[in-house]
Coordinates of C-alpha atoms in Angstrom, one line a residue:
Chain A
M1 CA 33.3 -7.8 27.6
I2 CA 30.6 -10.0 29.0
A3 CA 27.2 -9.5 27.2
L4 CA 25.2 -12.1 29.0
E5 CA 25.5 -13.6 32.4
A6 CA 23.5 -16.2 34.2
I7 CA 24.2 -16.5 37.9
N8 CA 23.1 -19.5 39.9
V9 CA 20.0 -19.9 37.8
T10 CA 17.4 -22.5 38.8
K11 CA 14.0 -23.2 37.2
I12 CA 11.5 -25.4 39.0
Y13 CA 8.3 -26.5 37.4
G14 CA 5.3 -27.4 39.6
S15 CA 5.4 -27.5 43.4
G16 CA 5.5 -29.9 46.3
V17 CA 5.9 -33.5 45.4
N18 CA 5.3 -32.7 41.7
A19 CA 8.2 -30.2 41.6
V20 CA 10.6 -30.8 38.8
K21 CA 14.0 -29.0 38.6
A22 CA 14.5 -28.3 34.9
V23 CA 17.5 -26.1 35.4
D24 CA 19.6 -26.5 38.6
D25 CA 21.9 -23.8 39.7
V26 CA 23.5 -23.0 36.4
S27 CA 25.9 -20.2 35.9
L28 CA 27.4 -19.2 32.6
S29 CA 28.5 -16.1 30.7
V30 CA 29.0 -15.2 27.1
R31 CA 31.3 -12.5 25.8
R32 CA 30.7 -10.2 22.9
G33 CA 31.9 -11.8 19.7
E34 CA 31.5 -15.2 21.2
F35 CA 29.3 -17.9 19.7
V36 CA 28.3 -20.7 22.2
A37 CA 26.5 -23.9 21.6
L38 CA 24.2 -25.3 24.3
V39 CA 23.9 -29.0 23.8
G40 CA 22.5 -32.0 25.7
P41 CA 20.0 -34.7 25.4
S42 CA 16.3 -34.2 25.5
G43 CA 15.2 -33.1 29.0
S44 CA 18.6 -31.8 29.9
G45 CA 17.3 -28.3 30.5
K46 CA 18.9 -26.6 27.5
T47 CA 15.6 -25.3 26.0
T48 CA 14.4 -24.1 29.4
M49 CA 17.8 -22.4 29.9
L50 CA 17.5 -20.7 26.5
A51 CA 13.9 -19.6 27.3
M52 CA 15.2 -17.9 30.5
L53 CA 18.1 -16.3 28.8
A54 CA 15.6 -14.9 26.2
G55 CA 13.4 -13.5 28.9
L56 CA 10.6 -15.7 27.9
L57 CA 10.6 -17.5 31.2
K58 CA 11.4 -16.2 34.7
P59 CA 13.9 -18.2 36.7
S60 CA 12.8 -19.6 40.0
Q61 CA 16.1 -18.5 41.5
G62 CA 19.2 -16.7 40.3
Q63 CA 19.9 -13.8 38.0
I64 CA 20.1 -13.3 34.3
V65 CA 21.9 -10.1 33.4
I66 CA 21.9 -8.7 29.9
A67 CA 23.0 -5.1 29.2
N68 CA 23.5 -4.7 33.0
K69 CA 19.8 -5.4 33.6
D70 CA 18.5 -8.4 35.6
I71 CA 15.7 -9.5 33.2
G72 CA 14.4 -12.0 35.8
Q73 CA 13.2 -9.1 37.9
M74 CA 11.3 -7.4 35.1
S75 CA 7.6 -7.4 34.6
E76 CA 6.1 -9.3 31.6
G77 CA 5.6 -6.0 29.7
K78 CA 9.2 -4.8 30.4
R79 CA 10.7 -8.1 29.4
T80 CA 8.8 -8.0 26.1
Q81 CA 10.1 -4.5 25.4
F82 CA 13.6 -5.7 26.5
R83 CA 13.5 -8.6 24.1
G84 CA 12.6 -6.3 21.2
R85 CA 15.5 -4.1 21.9
Y86 CA 18.4 -6.3 23.3
I87 CA 17.7 -9.8 22.0
G88 CA 17.7 -11.3 18.5
F89 CA 16.0 -14.6 17.9
S90 CA 16.0 -17.4 15.4
F91 CA 13.6 -20.2 16.1
Q92 CA 13.3 -23.8 15.0
A93 CA 10.2 -23.1 12.9
N94 CA 7.5 -20.4 12.4
N95 CA 10.3 -17.9 12.3
L96 CA 8.8 -15.4 9.9
V97 CA 5.7 -13.4 9.5
P98 CA 4.0 -15.1 6.5
Y99 CA 2.4 -12.0 5.0
L100 CA 5.6 -9.9 5.0
T101 CA 8.3 -10.1 2.4
A102 CA 11.9 -11.1 3.3
Q103 CA 12.9 -7.5 3.5
E104 CA 9.9 -6.5 5.5
N105 CA 10.5 -9.4 8.0
V106 CA 14.0 -8.1 8.6
E107 CA 12.8 -4.5 8.9
L108 CA 10.2 -5.5 11.4
L109 CA 12.7 -5.3 14.3
L110 CA 13.9 -1.8 13.1
R111 CA 10.2 -0.7 12.9
L112 CA 9.6 -2.1 16.4
N113 CA 12.5 -0.1 17.8
G114 CA 11.6 3.0 15.9
K115 CA 14.8 2.8 13.8
L116 CA 13.3 2.2 10.4
N117 CA 14.8 4.8 8.2
R118 CA 16.7 4.9 4.9
Q119 CA 19.9 3.7 6.4
G120 CA 18.0 0.9 8.2
R121 CA 16.4 -0.2 5.0
Q122 CA 19.7 -0.2 3.3
R123 CA 21.3 -2.2 6.1
A124 CA 18.5 -4.8 5.9
H125 CA 19.0 -4.9 2.1
D126 CA 22.7 -5.4 2.5
L127 CA 22.4 -8.0 5.2
L128 CA 20.0 -10.1 3.1
T129 CA 22.2 -9.7 0.0
R130 CA 25.1 -10.8 2.1
L131 CA 23.1 -13.9 3.1
G132 CA 22.6 -14.7 -0.6
L133 CA 19.0 -13.4 -0.7
G134 CA 19.5 -10.3 -2.8
E135 CA 17.1 -11.7 -5.4
R136 CA 14.6 -12.8 -2.9
L137 CA 13.9 -9.5 -1.0
R138 CA 10.4 -9.2 -2.2
N139 CA 9.5 -12.8 -1.8
R140 CA 7.3 -13.9 1.1
P141 CA 8.2 -16.8 3.4
G142 CA 6.0 -19.2 1.5
Q143 CA 8.1 -18.5 -1.7
L144 CA 11.4 -19.3 0.1
S145 CA 13.0 -22.6 0.9
G146 CA 13.6 -23.6 4.5
G147 CA 17.2 -22.6 4.3
Q148 CA 16.4 -19.2 2.8
Q149 CA 13.8 -18.7 5.6
Q150 CA 16.4 -19.4 8.3
R151 CA 18.8 -16.9 6.7
V152 CA 16.0 -14.3 6.7
A153 CA 15.5 -15.1 10.4
I154 CA 19.2 -14.7 11.0
A155 CA 19.2 -11.3 9.3
R156 CA 16.2 -10.3 11.4
A157 CA 17.9 -11.5 14.6
L158 CA 20.9 -9.3 13.9
I159 CA 19.5 -6.2 12.2
H160 CA 18.7 -4.2 15.3
E161 CA 22.1 -4.8 16.7
P162 CA 21.1 -6.7 19.8
E163 CA 23.3 -7.5 22.8
V164 CA 22.5 -11.2 22.5
V165 CA 21.5 -13.4 19.6
L166 CA 19.7 -16.7 20.5
A167 CA 18.9 -19.6 18.2
D168 CA 16.8 -22.5 19.0
E169 CA 17.6 -25.5 16.8
P170 CA 18.1 -23.4 13.8
T171 CA 18.9 -26.3 11.6
A172 CA 16.2 -28.7 12.7
S173 CA 14.2 -28.4 9.4
L174 CA 17.2 -28.2 7.1
D175 CA 19.2 -30.7 5.1
T176 CA 22.8 -31.2 6.0
E177 CA 24.3 -28.9 3.4
R178 CA 21.9 -26.0 4.1
A179 CA 22.3 -26.6 7.9
H180 CA 26.1 -26.0 7.6
Q181 CA 25.6 -22.9 5.4
V182 CA 23.1 -21.4 7.8
V183 CA 25.1 -22.0 11.0
Q184 CA 28.4 -20.9 9.3
T185 CA 26.8 -17.7 8.2
F186 CA 25.3 -17.2 11.6
A187 CA 28.7 -17.7 13.3
D188 CA 30.4 -15.3 10.8
L189 CA 27.9 -12.6 11.4
I190 CA 28.1 -12.9 15.2
H191 CA 31.9 -12.6 15.0
E192 CA 31.9 -9.8 12.5
Q193 CA 29.2 -7.8 14.4
N194 CA 30.7 -8.5 17.8
R195 CA 27.4 -10.0 19.2
A196 CA 27.1 -12.7 21.9
G197 CA 25.4 -15.7 20.3
I198 CA 24.0 -18.8 21.9
M199 CA 22.6 -21.7 19.8
V200 CA 20.7 -24.7 21.2
T201 CA 21.2 -27.7 19.0
H202 CA 20.9 -31.4 18.9
D203 CA 23.1 -31.6 15.9
L204 CA 26.7 -31.8 17.2
R205 CA 28.1 -31.3 13.7
M206 CA 27.1 -27.7 14.0
C207 CA 29.4 -27.2 17.0
K208 CA 32.4 -26.9 14.6
Y209 CA 31.3 -23.2 14.0
V210 CA 31.1 -22.2 17.7
D211 CA 33.7 -21.0 20.1
R212 CA 32.6 -22.9 23.1
V213 CA 30.3 -25.8 23.7
I214 CA 28.3 -26.0 27.0
Q215 CA 26.9 -29.4 27.6
M216 CA 23.9 -29.8 29.9
M217 CA 22.7 -32.9 31.6
D218 CA 19.8 -33.2 34.1
G219 CA 19.5 -29.5 34.4
K220 CA 23.1 -28.8 35.2
V221 CA 26.2 -27.8 33.1
S222 CA 28.0 -31.1 32.8
R223 CA 30.9 -30.0 30.7
T224 CA 32.2 -26.9 29.0
I225 CA 34.5 -27.3 26.0
F226 CA 36.7 -24.3 25.1
D227 CA 39.4 -26.2 23.2
R228 CA 39.1 -25.9 19.5
R229 CA 40.4 -29.3 18.8
A230 CA 38.0 -30.9 21.3
I231 CA 35.1 -29.0 19.8
L232 CA 36.0 -30.2 16.3
Q233 CA 36.4 -33.7 17.6
L234 CA 32.9 -33.4 19.1
A235 CA 31.6 -32.1 15.8
G236 CA 33.2 -35.1 14.1
S237 CA 35.3 -33.1 11.8
A238 CA 38.7 -32.7 13.3
S239 CA 40.3 -32.3 9.9
D240 CA 39.0 -28.8 9.8
L241 CA 41.6 -27.8 12.3
E242 CA 44.1 -28.1 9.5
G243 CA 42.0 -26.0 7.3
G244 CA 40.1 -28.8 5.5
T245 CA 36.6 -28.4 4.2
P246 CA 33.7 -29.1 6.5
S247 CA 32.6 -32.7 6.4
P248 CA 28.8 -32.7 6.5
A249 CA 28.6 -36.4 6.3
A250 CA 31.0 -37.0 9.2
E251 CA 29.6 -38.9 12.1
P252 CA 29.0 -36.8 15.3
A253 CA 30.7 -37.7 18.5
S254 CA 28.5 -39.3 21.1
L255 CA 27.0 -37.2 23.9
G256 CA 24.4 -39.7 24.7
L257 CA 21.7 -37.8 22.6
Chain B
M1 CA 3.1 -0.9 14.2
A2 CA -0.3 -2.4 14.8
L3 CA -1.7 -0.5 11.8
Y4 CA 1.2 -1.5 9.6
L5 CA 0.7 -5.2 10.4
A6 CA -3.0 -5.0 10.1
I7 CA -2.9 -3.5 6.7
K8 CA -0.2 -5.8 5.4
E9 CA -2.0 -8.9 6.6
V10 CA -5.3 -7.9 5.1
W11 CA -3.8 -6.7 1.9
R12 CA -1.6 -9.8 1.4
N13 CA -4.6 -12.1 2.2
K14 CA -7.2 -10.3 0.2
G15 CA -9.0 -13.5 -0.7
R16 CA -9.5 -14.6 2.8
F17 CA -10.6 -11.2 4.1
S18 CA -12.8 -10.6 1.1
L19 CA -14.6 -13.7 1.9
I20 CA -15.5 -12.6 5.4
A21 CA -16.3 -9.0 4.2
S22 CA -18.7 -10.7 1.7
V23 CA -20.3 -12.6 4.4
V24 CA -20.7 -9.4 6.5
A25 CA -22.1 -7.7 3.4
L26 CA -24.7 -10.4 2.9
I27 CA -25.7 -10.2 6.6
T28 CA -25.8 -6.4 6.2
V29 CA -28.2 -6.7 3.3
L30 CA -30.4 -9.1 5.2
V31 CA -30.4 -7.0 8.4
L32 CA -31.0 -3.7 6.5
F33 CA -33.6 -5.3 4.3
I34 CA -35.5 -6.4 7.4
A35 CA -35.0 -3.0 8.9
A36 CA -36.2 -1.3 5.8
L37 CA -39.2 -3.6 5.6
A38 CA -40.0 -2.9 9.3
E39 CA -39.7 0.8 8.7
G40 CA -41.7 0.6 5.5
L41 CA -44.5 -1.4 7.0
A42 CA -44.5 0.9 10.1
S43 CA -44.7 3.9 7.9
A44 CA -47.4 2.4 5.8
N45 CA -49.4 1.9 9.0
R46 CA -48.7 5.1 10.8
E47 CA -47.6 7.7 8.2
Y48 CA -50.7 9.9 8.3
I49 CA -50.8 9.9 12.1
E50 CA -47.1 10.5 12.4
K51 CA -47.2 13.6 10.2
L52 CA -50.4 15.0 11.7
N53 CA -50.3 18.8 12.3
G54 CA -51.7 18.2 15.8
E55 CA -50.1 16.8 18.9
L56 CA -53.0 14.7 20.3
L57 CA -55.7 12.4 19.1
V58 CA -58.9 12.1 21.0
F59 CA -60.8 8.8 20.9
Q60 CA -64.1 7.6 22.3
E61 CA -63.5 6.2 25.8
G62 CA -63.3 2.5 26.1
T63 CA -62.4 1.9 22.4
Q64 CA -58.7 1.2 23.3
L65 CA -57.5 3.9 21.0
S66 CA -59.0 2.1 18.0
T67 CA -59.7 4.5 15.1
T68 CA -62.2 2.0 13.7
A69 CA -64.3 1.6 16.9
S70 CA -64.1 5.2 18.1
R71 CA -66.8 7.8 17.4
I72 CA -66.5 11.4 18.2
G73 CA -69.4 13.8 17.5
R74 CA -69.5 17.5 16.9
S75 CA -70.7 18.2 20.5
T76 CA -67.6 16.6 21.8
I77 CA -65.5 18.7 19.5
A78 CA -67.1 21.8 20.9
E79 CA -66.3 20.6 24.4
L80 CA -62.7 19.9 23.4
R81 CA -62.3 23.4 22.1
R82 CA -63.2 24.8 25.5
V83 CA -60.4 22.9 27.3
E84 CA -57.6 25.2 28.4
G85 CA -54.5 24.6 26.3
V86 CA -56.3 23.5 23.2
N87 CA -55.5 25.7 20.3
A88 CA -57.5 24.0 17.6
V89 CA -59.5 20.8 17.0
G90 CA -60.4 19.0 13.8
Q91 CA -62.5 16.0 13.2
V92 CA -60.9 13.1 11.3
G93 CA -62.7 10.1 9.9
F94 CA -61.2 7.0 8.4
S95 CA -62.7 4.6 5.9
S96 CA -61.6 2.4 3.1
A97 CA -62.5 2.7 -0.6
K98 CA -61.3 1.8 -4.0
L99 CA -59.8 4.1 -6.5
L100 CA -60.5 3.4 -10.1
P101 CA -57.5 4.2 -12.2
P102 CA -58.3 6.5 -15.2
D103 CA -56.6 4.0 -17.6
G104 CA -58.9 1.2 -16.5
G105 CA -56.4 -0.9 -14.6
D106 CA -56.9 -2.8 -11.3
E107 CA -58.8 -1.0 -8.6
I108 CA -56.5 0.5 -5.9
N109 CA -57.4 0.2 -2.2
I110 CA -57.2 3.6 -0.6
S111 CA -57.7 5.1 2.8
L112 CA -60.5 7.7 2.4
I113 CA -59.9 10.2 5.2
G114 CA -62.3 12.9 6.1
V115 CA -60.8 16.1 7.4
E116 CA -62.0 19.6 8.2
P117 CA -60.6 22.2 5.9
G118 CA -58.2 24.5 7.7
L119 CA -58.2 22.5 10.9
P120 CA -55.8 19.9 12.4
G121 CA -55.9 16.8 10.4
E122 CA -55.8 18.3 7.0
P123 CA -52.5 17.6 5.3
T124 CA -50.4 20.4 3.9
V125 CA -50.1 20.4 0.2
F126 CA -46.9 20.8 -1.8
A127 CA -48.8 21.5 -5.0
G128 CA -52.3 22.9 -5.7
Q129 CA -54.4 24.2 -2.8
Q130 CA -55.8 23.2 0.5
L131 CA -59.4 21.9 0.7
E132 CA -60.8 25.3 1.7
R133 CA -64.6 24.5 1.3
A134 CA -66.4 22.2 3.7
R135 CA -68.9 21.1 1.1
S136 CA -67.2 20.2 -2.2
N137 CA -66.0 17.3 -4.3
N138 CA -62.4 18.5 -3.9
V139 CA -59.8 16.1 -2.5
I140 CA -56.1 16.1 -1.7
V141 CA -54.2 13.0 -2.7
D142 CA -50.9 11.7 -1.3
E143 CA -47.8 10.6 -3.1
G144 CA -48.9 7.0 -2.9
V145 CA -51.9 7.8 -5.1
I146 CA -49.7 10.0 -7.4
A147 CA -47.3 7.1 -7.8
R148 CA -50.0 4.7 -8.7
I149 CA -52.2 6.6 -11.1
G150 CA -50.1 9.7 -11.9
A151 CA -52.7 12.1 -10.5
Q152 CA -52.0 15.8 -10.9
V153 CA -53.8 18.9 -9.7
G154 CA -57.0 19.4 -11.6
D155 CA -57.4 15.7 -12.5
P156 CA -60.7 14.0 -11.9
I157 CA -60.7 10.8 -10.0
R158 CA -63.4 8.2 -9.4
I159 CA -63.7 6.2 -6.2
K160 CA -65.9 3.2 -5.4
V161 CA -67.4 2.6 -2.0
N162 CA -69.4 -0.5 -1.0
R163 CA -72.5 0.3 1.0
G164 CA -73.8 -3.0 2.1
T165 CA -74.2 -5.0 -1.1
T166 CA -74.3 -2.0 -3.4
E167 CA -71.4 -0.2 -5.0
E168 CA -71.5 3.6 -5.2
F169 CA -69.2 5.6 -7.3
Y170 CA -68.1 9.2 -6.6
D171 CA -66.3 11.6 -9.0
L172 CA -63.9 13.9 -7.2
N173 CA -61.5 16.6 -8.2
V174 CA -57.9 16.6 -7.2
V175 CA -57.1 20.1 -5.9
G176 CA -53.9 19.4 -3.9
L177 CA -51.0 17.0 -3.7
T178 CA -49.4 16.1 -0.4
D179 CA -46.4 13.9 0.6
R180 CA -46.8 10.3 1.5
R181 CA -49.5 10.0 4.2
Q182 CA -50.4 6.3 4.0
Y183 CA -52.7 4.9 6.6
F184 CA -53.2 1.3 7.3
F185 CA -51.0 0.3 4.3
Q186 CA -53.1 2.3 1.8
P187 CA -52.4 5.5 0.0
A188 CA -54.6 8.3 1.2
V189 CA -57.3 10.5 -0.4
F190 CA -58.4 13.4 1.8
A191 CA -61.9 14.7 1.4
P192 CA -63.8 17.4 3.4
M193 CA -65.4 15.9 6.4
I194 CA -69.0 16.5 5.2
T195 CA -68.2 15.0 1.8
W196 CA -66.4 12.0 3.5
D197 CA -69.4 11.5 5.7
K198 CA -71.6 11.1 2.6
M199 CA -69.2 8.7 0.9
R200 CA -68.1 6.5 3.7
P201 CA -69.3 2.9 3.6
E202 CA -71.4 2.9 6.8
S203 CA -73.2 5.7 8.5
S204 CA -73.8 3.8 11.7
G205 CA -72.7 5.6 14.9
Q206 CA -74.3 8.8 13.9
S207 CA -76.5 10.3 16.5
G208 CA -79.3 12.2 14.9
T209 CA -77.9 14.6 12.4
E210 CA -74.6 15.2 14.2
L211 CA -71.5 14.8 12.1
V212 CA -69.6 12.0 13.6
S213 CA -65.9 11.3 13.0
N214 CA -63.6 8.6 14.3
V215 CA -61.2 10.8 16.2
A216 CA -60.5 14.4 16.9
V217 CA -57.0 15.9 16.3
V218 CA -56.0 18.5 18.8
K219 CA -53.4 21.1 18.3
A220 CA -52.0 22.2 21.6
S221 CA -51.2 25.8 22.5
D222 CA -48.0 24.5 24.2
P223 CA -46.7 21.3 22.5
G224 CA -44.2 21.0 25.3
A225 CA -46.8 20.4 27.9
L226 CA -48.9 17.5 26.5
E227 CA -49.3 15.4 29.6
P228 CA -51.2 18.0 31.6
L229 CA -53.4 18.7 28.5
I230 CA -54.2 15.0 28.1
Q231 CA -55.2 14.9 31.8
R232 CA -57.4 18.0 31.4
I233 CA -59.1 16.6 28.4
D234 CA -59.7 13.2 30.1
Q235 CA -61.2 15.1 33.1
E236 CA -63.2 17.8 31.4
V237 CA -64.6 16.1 28.4
K238 CA -67.0 13.2 28.9
D239 CA -66.4 9.8 27.4
V240 CA -63.1 10.5 25.6
E241 CA -59.5 9.4 25.9
A242 CA -56.6 11.5 24.6
A243 CA -53.3 10.2 23.5
D244 CA -50.2 11.5 21.8
R245 CA -49.4 10.5 18.2
Q246 CA -47.0 7.8 19.1
T247 CA -49.3 6.2 21.6
A248 CA -52.0 6.4 18.9
W249 CA -50.1 4.7 16.1
E250 CA -48.8 2.0 18.5
A251 CA -52.4 1.2 19.2
I252 CA -53.1 0.5 15.5
P253 CA -54.2 -3.1 15.3
G254 CA -51.3 -5.4 14.6
Y255 CA -48.7 -2.6 14.6
A256 CA -46.9 -3.7 17.8
A257 CA -47.0 -7.4 16.9
Q258 CA -45.7 -6.8 13.4
Q259 CA -42.9 -4.6 14.6
S260 CA -41.8 -7.0 17.4
T261 CA -41.8 -9.8 14.9
L262 CA -39.5 -7.9 12.5
S263 CA -37.3 -6.7 15.4
T264 CA -36.9 -10.4 16.5
Q265 CA -35.9 -11.4 13.0
Q266 CA -33.4 -8.5 12.9
F267 CA -32.0 -9.4 16.3
F268 CA -31.4 -13.0 15.3
T269 CA -29.8 -12.1 12.0
F270 CA -27.6 -9.7 13.9
F271 CA -26.8 -12.5 16.4
I272 CA -26.0 -14.9 13.6
G273 CA -23.7 -12.2 12.2
V274 CA -21.8 -12.0 15.4
L275 CA -21.4 -15.7 15.5
V276 CA -20.2 -16.0 11.9
V277 CA -17.7 -13.1 12.2
G278 CA -16.6 -14.4 15.6
G279 CA -16.1 -17.9 14.2
F280 CA -14.1 -16.7 11.3
F281 CA -11.7 -14.7 13.4
Q282 CA -11.4 -17.4 16.0
I283 CA -10.4 -19.9 13.3
Q284 CA -7.9 -17.4 12.0
T285 CA -6.5 -16.9 15.5
L286 CA -6.1 -20.7 16.0
Q287 CA -4.2 -20.8 12.7
K288 CA -1.9 -18.0 13.8
V289 CA -0.9 -19.2 17.3
A290 CA 2.7 -20.0 16.4
Q291 CA 3.1 -16.8 14.4
I292 CA 1.7 -14.6 17.3
G293 CA 3.9 -16.5 19.7
M294 CA 6.9 -15.7 17.6
L295 CA 5.9 -12.0 17.3
K296 CA 5.5 -11.8 21.1
A297 CA 8.9 -13.5 21.5
I298 CA 10.7 -11.0 19.3
G299 CA 9.2 -8.1 21.3
L300 CA 5.7 -7.3 20.1
S301 CA 3.6 -6.2 23.0
N302 CA 0.2 -7.7 23.8
W303 CA -1.2 -4.2 23.1
T304 CA 0.2 -4.2 19.6
V305 CA -1.0 -7.8 18.9
G306 CA -4.5 -6.9 20.2
W307 CA -4.8 -3.7 18.3
T308 CA -3.6 -5.4 15.1
A309 CA -6.4 -7.9 15.3
L310 CA -9.0 -5.4 16.4
L311 CA -8.1 -3.0 13.5
Q312 CA -8.4 -5.9 11.0
I313 CA -11.8 -6.9 12.5
V314 CA -13.1 -3.4 12.5
A315 CA -11.8 -2.6 9.0
V316 CA -13.0 -5.8 7.3
N317 CA -16.4 -5.5 9.1
A318 CA -16.7 -1.9 8.1
I319 CA -15.9 -2.7 4.4
G320 CA -18.5 -5.5 4.5
V321 CA -21.1 -3.2 6.1
A322 CA -20.4 -0.5 3.5
I323 CA -20.7 -2.9 0.6
G324 CA -23.9 -4.4 2.1
A325 CA -25.4 -1.0 2.8
A326 CA -24.7 0.3 -0.7
G327 CA -26.1 -2.9 -2.2
T328 CA -29.3 -2.7 -0.1
L329 CA -29.7 1.0 -1.1
A330 CA -29.3 0.1 -4.8
L331 CA -31.7 -2.8 -4.4
T332 CA -34.4 -1.0 -2.5
S333 CA -34.2 2.1 -4.7
N334 CA -35.3 0.0 -7.6
F335 CA -38.4 -1.4 -5.8
P336 CA -41.8 -0.1 -7.0
V337 CA -43.5 2.3 -4.7
T338 CA -46.1 -0.3 -3.8
V339 CA -43.5 -2.3 -1.9
P340 CA -43.3 -1.1 1.7
I341 CA -39.5 -0.6 2.0
S342 CA -38.0 2.4 3.5
L343 CA -34.3 2.9 4.2
T344 CA -34.6 6.4 5.4
G345 CA -35.7 5.8 8.9
T346 CA -33.7 5.8 12.1
T347 CA -34.2 2.1 12.2
A348 CA -31.9 1.7 9.2
L349 CA -29.3 4.0 10.7
T350 CA -29.5 2.1 14.0
S351 CA -29.0 -1.1 12.1
V352 CA -25.9 0.1 10.4
V353 CA -24.4 1.2 13.7
A354 CA -25.3 -2.2 15.2
L355 CA -23.8 -3.9 12.2
L356 CA -20.6 -2.0 12.7
A357 CA -20.5 -3.5 16.1
I358 CA -20.8 -7.1 15.0
G359 CA -17.1 -7.3 14.1
P360 CA -15.8 -6.2 17.4
L361 CA -18.4 -8.1 19.3
G362 CA -17.8 -11.3 17.3
G363 CA -14.0 -10.8 17.3
I364 CA -13.6 -10.0 21.0
V365 CA -13.2 -13.7 21.8
S366 CA -10.4 -14.1 19.2
V367 CA -8.7 -10.9 20.4
I368 CA -8.7 -12.3 24.0
A369 CA -7.4 -15.6 22.7
L370 CA -4.6 -13.7 21.0
L371 CA -3.7 -11.8 24.1
R372 CA -3.5 -15.1 26.0
I373 CA -1.1 -16.8 23.7
E374 CA 2.1 -17.6 25.5
P375 CA 5.2 -17.4 23.3
L376 CA 6.9 -20.4 24.9
R377 CA 3.9 -22.6 24.4
A378 CA 3.2 -21.3 20.9
L379 CA 6.7 -21.9 19.8
G380 CA 6.8 -25.4 21.3
M381 CA 9.4 -24.5 23.9
A382 CA 7.3 -25.0 27.0
Q383 CA 7.9 -28.0 29.3

């Protein structure tokens, strides 16, 4: 079942001779339970695409449909409300509210949606425990490592059972080992909870955990990789296909990044 | 949600918010202190006139409502009594004298005020009795005198008056105590008009044997219709000028200048407060741009973000004002009675209300800045 669909989406910045097409007639869809990586060099349009999929930016043309609603047509206020209900986020940095504990950060989305009750609290507790943060529930972000903060952000992105979970460079500030742990956990949860997930990343090694890789170039989708072997080759760890352990140190394939 | 976030942020950043609350508290102390001083000085100047049991004061025409320059004789009092709408008229005379404390301490400057027993101008006593007799050595003293020398009903007091280069001493009996009725920054001793006339430093201005006072205090039959009465007095009585109490005390020399100086000080302190509070919250906003962008991105509305900030500003400011007001109250209550500080006036209340507004006023810029934060830009995702 398709959870998110972008139909002929174009984003143009500026106007007249200064107009720049950041995203050019892109169409894509993501099913529930599918985890997709959006990759490409700087300036390829992947972040702009993610911003539009998140409802943070209105497309110049085309439609973005989530939960059967075209979010491009919504007012700013409606889109904000929609994001709180249907979209889960994990950002590159500044993910968490510094004055809330790990548990409170996760519960924030439940509170926002009016769903903070005993069961919700228990779910937040269980999710954080599942992410290895059972001993860190009452710690504030400043008392957590970068990896732990990203895991809290993942829990927050999933706690309110959104249609779509989006992650922008979730491993940018993590060392290799923690980056693998975070993305693997993210992928596992998306699959288990049957959400649609999209991750923008520069780090092709993280593609080994996704089901599909969409490569963007000059604002267009230049390539889509469905094949598991090709994905693992791209991630530079084809040995995993035979059940081997991830190879954090493996060299990534070149995409011209 | 806004309340939840506001409380959590303040509680978990107690140090930072305590700092701004302390600054607000200090500004509050300063503003209230100036307000209390203004009120105290104003009271010290006008208290007697403010509490008069008559609605109008009548001055000699052309004296610009100066109690010192004005002279009102008995014949004028008789004319005033005939004006329609006048219920009663009393002569009041003002002079300065020195009170000699019974224990031999420093002489105390007093306002020696002559009043007619039973007529407007004579203060109501809370202990003892009214003056009753026109010719006697009986006096009523106000709380300012009581606080300074501990005078009680039945006590003798001695006052010193300078007549030219000679000093004259008068022994008087305290028959009544009244509340604070200072005039021209001095505690007051009220003597019968005839006694006062004998004691006052100068006798100039008297015409023949007529008893001359500085002003006449008029009690109106209808206190709600003073303006027509003022006009009638001005038309029907020769060479006089009537004014209501407020106009009269505002004409006291230096009163308006003193009050406007203090008001200016108060305004600038208030203005500095707005800038300081505004600056603090603006810096805090700048530090929180990414965090606010993230909150908006995950679904917090501008409404929630704005309310969160406003609640924090109002709460922190209110705490600061409360601490400052309590501190000022504690401070001023320990001041000796001779210091002209009064926190009971409407000026102090107005100041507290104004101080409660400095947070929202100062913080409005930061709230607007918060509302303008774009999630994409704040999160570094903008092109």
